[in-house]
Amino acid sequence: AMGCRERPRGALAIPGTRPAGVYTAGTAQRMVNMEGYMPGENFVILGSGDIGMIMARRLTLEGAHVSAMLEVLPYVSGLKRNLVQCIKDFDIPLYLSTTVTRVNGRDRVESVTVSQVDERWRPIAGSERDIPCDTLLLSVGLIPENELSTLAGVKIDPVAGGPFVDECMATSVQGVFAAGNVVHVYDLVDEVTRSALRAGQHAAEFALGTICPFETSIPVQAGDNVHHVVPQHIHPQALIIQDRKIEFRVRTPIEAAARAEILADDEIIVSKRLRYVRPSEMVILSLGPDEAAAVEKASKLTVRIRQD
């Protein structure tokens, strides 16, 4: 249950000098909310993650100026409600398909050079411009914290960033269970809590020797427009006992009616209509006793998203 951590500047390889005034959004949040320090006066925020959008509003309320929020994607990466309540309601300039290509300043950040990017995130020549600021906040994603998992020999899903787990949140190492954001990064704390309750329940059952040793395991894989899926394998016999959650994120948004489906080989066994789908909002489907027979006959399950 190690949770997740913010992606730092080093992971972005932004060119330029190494002046003071570059923070992750979470670090700035702690400084303002818990320690009573303002990290700067004039901010640029790179990334439209939820913490970054919330901090844009928080800093504005504290009297700072947020010159711009930049997002390399053509859409925001945080929740729609934060876009409305934190960015649009406070008239903070938002530039999509734009990133920081250089940090300028010697002792302290003086400005950042920003550029528009193409569909492969490559800076477009001639689109560069400087935005004066004394602080750059990075809100460029969270990473499951799995150094302990790796040391323990737990197999890691390179796409989700967390351990491969089954429907009981059990990892590849017997007796090791994973909970919450260490598995994959959730959008809502309510789902983190539910994940932790599932992992805790099954870990207790394992410790007491009451958990059922299931024999057959079916892989669950990401299909069309699905970035990753959790759990990555499931035991058909477990579906007879109770419903199991299948959690996943989409690759690209569909701002129209969409349909989420689970296929047992080529047979659709679960289908749910959604008003829209966005990468920032996790989709959750259920498998239960009604689908157990079809799952047991299948060689694999596939989760996919398509426009309805």
Coordinates of C-alpha atoms in Angstrom, one line a residue:
A1 CA 0.0 0.0 0.0
M2 CA 2.8 2.4 -0.9
G3 CA 0.6 4.6 -3.0
C4 CA 2.0 6.7 -5.9
R5 CA 4.4 9.6 -6.4
E6 CA 4.6 12.5 -8.8
R7 CA 6.6 12.4 -12.0
P8 CA 9.5 14.8 -11.4
R9 CA 11.3 17.1 -13.8
G10 CA 14.1 14.6 -14.4
A11 CA 11.6 12.3 -16.1
L12 CA 10.6 15.0 -18.6
A13 CA 14.1 16.0 -19.7
I14 CA 13.2 19.7 -20.1
P15 CA 16.2 21.6 -21.5
G16 CA 17.6 24.6 -19.8
T17 CA 19.3 25.7 -16.6
R18 CA 18.6 24.4 -13.1
P19 CA 17.4 27.4 -11.2
A20 CA 15.3 27.5 -8.0
G21 CA 11.5 27.7 -8.5
V22 CA 10.7 24.4 -10.2
Y23 CA 8.3 22.3 -8.1
T24 CA 5.9 19.4 -8.5
A25 CA 2.3 20.5 -7.9
G26 CA 2.0 18.3 -4.9
T27 CA 5.1 19.8 -3.3
A28 CA 3.7 23.3 -3.8
Q29 CA 0.3 22.1 -2.4
R30 CA 2.0 20.9 0.8
M31 CA 4.0 24.2 1.1
V32 CA 0.9 26.3 0.8
N33 CA -1.7 24.2 2.7
M34 CA 0.4 22.7 5.5
E35 CA 3.5 24.8 6.0
G36 CA 2.1 28.2 5.1
Y37 CA 4.7 29.1 2.5
M38 CA 4.1 30.6 -0.9
P39 CA 6.6 29.1 -3.4
G40 CA 6.4 32.1 -5.8
E41 CA 4.3 35.0 -7.1
N42 CA 4.0 34.4 -10.9
F43 CA 3.4 30.8 -11.9
V44 CA 3.3 28.7 -15.1
I45 CA 1.8 25.2 -14.6
L46 CA 2.9 22.4 -16.9
G47 CA 0.3 19.6 -17.1
S48 CA -3.4 19.6 -16.5
G49 CA -3.6 16.9 -13.8
D50 CA -6.1 17.3 -11.0
I51 CA -3.5 18.6 -8.4
G52 CA -2.2 21.1 -10.9
M53 CA -5.7 22.5 -11.7
I54 CA -6.6 22.6 -8.0
M55 CA -3.3 24.4 -7.2
A56 CA -4.0 27.0 -10.0
R57 CA -7.2 28.0 -8.1
R58 CA -5.5 27.8 -4.7
L59 CA -2.6 30.0 -5.7
T60 CA -5.0 32.5 -7.3
L61 CA -7.0 32.7 -4.1
E62 CA -3.8 33.3 -2.2
G63 CA -3.0 36.3 -4.4
A64 CA -0.5 34.8 -6.8
H65 CA -0.8 35.2 -10.6
V66 CA -1.1 32.0 -12.8
S67 CA 0.1 33.1 -16.2
A68 CA -0.7 29.9 -18.0
M69 CA -1.5 26.2 -17.7
L70 CA 0.1 24.1 -20.5
E71 CA -1.0 20.6 -21.6
V72 CA 0.9 18.6 -24.2
L73 CA -2.2 16.6 -25.0
P74 CA -5.1 18.0 -27.1
Y75 CA -7.4 17.6 -24.0
V76 CA -7.0 18.1 -20.3
S77 CA -5.7 15.1 -18.3
G78 CA -7.7 15.8 -15.1
L79 CA -11.4 15.7 -14.2
K80 CA -13.9 17.9 -16.1
R81 CA -15.2 19.3 -12.9
N82 CA -11.7 20.6 -12.0
L83 CA -11.4 22.1 -15.4
V84 CA -14.6 24.1 -14.9
Q85 CA -14.2 25.0 -11.2
C86 CA -10.5 25.7 -11.1
I87 CA -9.5 26.9 -14.5
K88 CA -12.5 28.3 -16.4
D89 CA -14.1 29.9 -13.4
F90 CA -10.9 31.7 -12.5
D91 CA -10.1 32.7 -16.1
I92 CA -6.7 31.0 -16.1
P93 CA -5.3 30.7 -19.7
L94 CA -5.1 27.1 -20.8
Y95 CA -3.0 26.1 -23.8
L96 CA -3.5 22.5 -25.2
S97 CA -1.0 20.7 -27.4
T98 CA 1.7 23.0 -25.8
T99 CA 4.7 22.2 -23.6
V100 CA 7.7 23.8 -22.0
T101 CA 10.8 23.4 -24.2
R102 CA 13.2 25.4 -22.0
V103 CA 13.5 26.7 -18.5
N104 CA 15.3 30.1 -18.4
G105 CA 17.0 31.7 -15.4
R106 CA 20.2 31.5 -13.4
D107 CA 19.5 31.6 -9.7
R108 CA 15.7 31.7 -10.0
V109 CA 13.3 30.9 -12.8
E110 CA 12.9 34.0 -14.9
S111 CA 10.7 32.6 -17.8
V112 CA 9.9 29.5 -19.6
T113 CA 10.0 28.9 -23.4
V114 CA 6.9 27.1 -24.6
S115 CA 6.1 25.6 -28.0
Q116 CA 3.1 24.0 -29.7
V117 CA 3.5 20.3 -30.4
D118 CA 2.3 18.1 -33.2
E119 CA 0.4 14.8 -32.9
R120 CA 3.6 13.0 -31.8
W121 CA 4.4 15.6 -29.1
R122 CA 7.3 17.1 -31.1
P123 CA 7.8 20.9 -30.8
I124 CA 6.7 22.8 -33.9
A125 CA 9.4 25.0 -35.2
G126 CA 8.5 28.7 -35.1
S127 CA 5.9 28.4 -32.4
E128 CA 8.2 29.2 -29.6
R129 CA 7.5 32.1 -27.2
D130 CA 8.6 33.1 -23.7
I131 CA 6.3 33.4 -20.7
P132 CA 7.8 35.4 -17.8
C133 CA 7.4 33.6 -14.4
D134 CA 9.3 33.0 -11.2
T135 CA 7.9 29.5 -10.6
L136 CA 7.2 26.5 -12.7
L137 CA 4.8 23.8 -11.3
L138 CA 4.8 20.3 -12.8
S139 CA 1.5 18.4 -12.8
V140 CA 2.5 15.7 -15.3
G141 CA 1.1 12.6 -13.8
L142 CA 1.5 10.1 -11.0
I143 CA 3.5 6.9 -10.9
P144 CA 2.6 3.9 -8.7
E145 CA 5.4 3.6 -6.1
N146 CA 6.7 0.0 -6.6
E147 CA 10.3 -0.1 -5.5
L148 CA 9.4 -2.4 -2.6
S149 CA 7.3 -4.5 -5.0
T150 CA 10.3 -5.0 -7.3
L151 CA 12.6 -5.8 -4.5
A152 CA 10.1 -8.5 -3.3
G153 CA 10.1 -10.0 -6.8
V154 CA 6.5 -8.9 -7.7
K155 CA 5.8 -8.9 -11.4
I156 CA 5.0 -5.4 -12.7
D157 CA 2.7 -4.4 -15.5
P158 CA 4.8 -2.0 -17.6
V159 CA 1.7 -0.2 -18.9
A160 CA -0.3 0.4 -15.6
G161 CA 3.0 0.8 -13.6
G162 CA 1.7 -1.5 -10.8
P163 CA 1.7 -5.2 -10.0
F164 CA -0.1 -7.8 -12.0
V165 CA -3.0 -8.8 -9.8
D166 CA -6.0 -11.1 -9.8
E167 CA -9.5 -10.3 -8.6
C168 CA -8.4 -10.7 -5.0
M169 CA -5.6 -8.1 -5.5
A170 CA -3.1 -10.9 -5.0
T171 CA 0.3 -10.3 -6.8
S172 CA 2.6 -12.8 -8.5
V173 CA 4.3 -13.4 -5.1
Q174 CA 2.2 -15.7 -2.8
G175 CA 1.0 -13.9 0.3
V176 CA 1.7 -10.4 -1.1
F177 CA -1.4 -8.3 -1.9
A178 CA -1.6 -4.8 -3.5
A179 CA -4.0 -2.0 -2.6
G180 CA -5.0 1.4 -4.0
N181 CA -2.7 3.6 -6.1
V182 CA 0.2 1.2 -5.9
V183 CA -1.8 -0.9 -8.4
H184 CA -2.8 1.9 -10.8
V185 CA -3.6 5.5 -10.2
Y186 CA -7.3 6.1 -9.4
D187 CA -9.3 9.2 -10.2
L188 CA -11.4 9.1 -7.0
V189 CA -10.4 8.4 -3.4
D190 CA -13.6 6.4 -2.9
E191 CA -12.3 3.8 -5.4
V192 CA -8.9 3.7 -3.7
T193 CA -10.7 2.9 -0.5
R194 CA -12.8 0.1 -2.1
S195 CA -9.6 -1.4 -3.6
A196 CA -7.9 -1.3 -0.2
L197 CA -10.8 -3.0 1.4
R198 CA -10.8 -5.8 -1.2
A199 CA -7.1 -6.3 -0.8
G200 CA -7.3 -6.2 3.0
Q201 CA -10.2 -8.7 3.1
H202 CA -8.4 -11.2 0.9
A203 CA -5.1 -10.8 2.6
A204 CA -6.8 -11.6 5.9
E205 CA -8.4 -14.7 4.3
F206 CA -5.0 -15.8 3.1
A207 CA -3.4 -15.3 6.5
L208 CA -6.2 -17.3 8.1
G209 CA -6.0 -20.0 5.5
T210 CA -9.6 -19.6 4.5
I211 CA -9.1 -18.2 0.9
C212 CA -10.0 -20.7 -1.8
P213 CA -7.1 -21.9 -3.9
F214 CA -8.5 -21.4 -7.5
E215 CA -6.9 -23.5 -10.2
T216 CA -7.8 -21.9 -13.5
S217 CA -6.7 -18.3 -14.3
I218 CA -7.9 -16.4 -17.4
P219 CA -5.8 -13.4 -18.7
V220 CA -7.7 -10.0 -19.0
Q221 CA -6.2 -7.8 -21.8
A222 CA -6.8 -4.3 -23.1
G223 CA -8.6 -4.1 -26.4
D224 CA -9.6 -1.2 -28.6
N225 CA -9.1 2.2 -27.1
V226 CA -8.2 0.8 -23.6
H227 CA -4.9 1.9 -22.1
H228 CA -4.7 -0.7 -19.3
V229 CA -7.0 -3.0 -17.3
V230 CA -7.0 -4.2 -13.7
P231 CA -7.0 -7.1 -12.7
Q232 CA -4.8 -8.6 -15.4
H233 CA -6.1 -12.1 -14.8
I234 CA -9.1 -13.5 -13.1
H235 CA -10.3 -16.9 -11.8
P236 CA -13.6 -18.0 -13.2
Q237 CA -14.5 -19.9 -10.0
A238 CA -14.3 -16.6 -8.1
L239 CA -17.1 -15.2 -10.1
I240 CA -19.5 -17.8 -8.7
I241 CA -18.9 -16.4 -5.2
Q242 CA -19.5 -12.7 -5.9
D243 CA -19.3 -10.0 -8.5
R244 CA -15.7 -8.8 -9.4
K245 CA -14.7 -5.4 -10.6
I246 CA -12.9 -4.8 -13.9
E247 CA -11.2 -1.3 -13.8
F248 CA -9.7 0.4 -16.9
R249 CA -8.8 3.7 -18.5
V250 CA -9.4 4.7 -22.1
R251 CA -6.6 5.9 -24.4
T252 CA -8.4 8.7 -26.1
P253 CA -11.7 10.5 -25.2
I254 CA -15.0 10.0 -26.9
E255 CA -17.2 13.0 -26.1
A256 CA -20.3 11.1 -27.3
A257 CA -22.2 8.0 -26.4
A258 CA -19.8 5.1 -26.0
R259 CA -20.1 1.4 -25.2
A260 CA -17.8 -0.5 -22.9
E261 CA -17.6 -4.3 -23.5
I262 CA -16.0 -7.4 -22.1
L263 CA -15.5 -10.2 -24.5
A264 CA -14.8 -13.9 -23.6
D265 CA -12.8 -14.8 -26.7
D266 CA -15.1 -13.4 -29.4
E267 CA -18.4 -13.4 -27.4
I268 CA -19.6 -10.2 -25.8
I269 CA -20.6 -11.1 -22.2
V270 CA -20.8 -7.6 -20.7
S271 CA -22.0 -4.4 -22.4
K272 CA -22.6 -1.0 -20.8
R273 CA -23.6 2.2 -22.5
L274 CA -21.8 5.4 -21.3
R275 CA -22.5 9.0 -22.0
Y276 CA -18.9 9.6 -22.8
V277 CA -15.4 8.3 -21.9
R278 CA -12.3 10.2 -20.9
P279 CA -8.7 9.1 -20.0
S280 CA -9.1 11.0 -16.7
E281 CA -12.1 9.1 -15.6
M282 CA -11.8 5.4 -14.7
V283 CA -14.4 3.0 -16.1
I284 CA -15.6 0.1 -13.9
L285 CA -17.5 -3.0 -15.1
S286 CA -18.7 -6.0 -13.1
L287 CA -18.3 -9.7 -13.8
G288 CA -20.4 -12.1 -11.7
P289 CA -22.1 -15.5 -11.5
D290 CA -24.1 -14.9 -14.8
E291 CA -20.8 -14.6 -16.7
A292 CA -18.9 -17.4 -14.9
A293 CA -19.7 -20.2 -17.3
A294 CA -18.6 -18.1 -20.4
V295 CA -15.4 -17.0 -18.7
E296 CA -14.5 -20.6 -17.7
K297 CA -14.7 -21.7 -21.4
A298 CA -12.7 -18.8 -22.7
S299 CA -8.9 -18.6 -23.3
K300 CA -8.9 -14.8 -22.6
L301 CA -11.0 -11.8 -21.7
T302 CA -10.8 -8.6 -23.7
V303 CA -12.0 -5.2 -22.6
R304 CA -12.8 -2.6 -25.3
I305 CA -14.4 0.8 -25.8
R306 CA -16.2 1.9 -29.0
Q307 CA -18.5 4.7 -30.0
D308 CA -22.1 3.7 -29.6

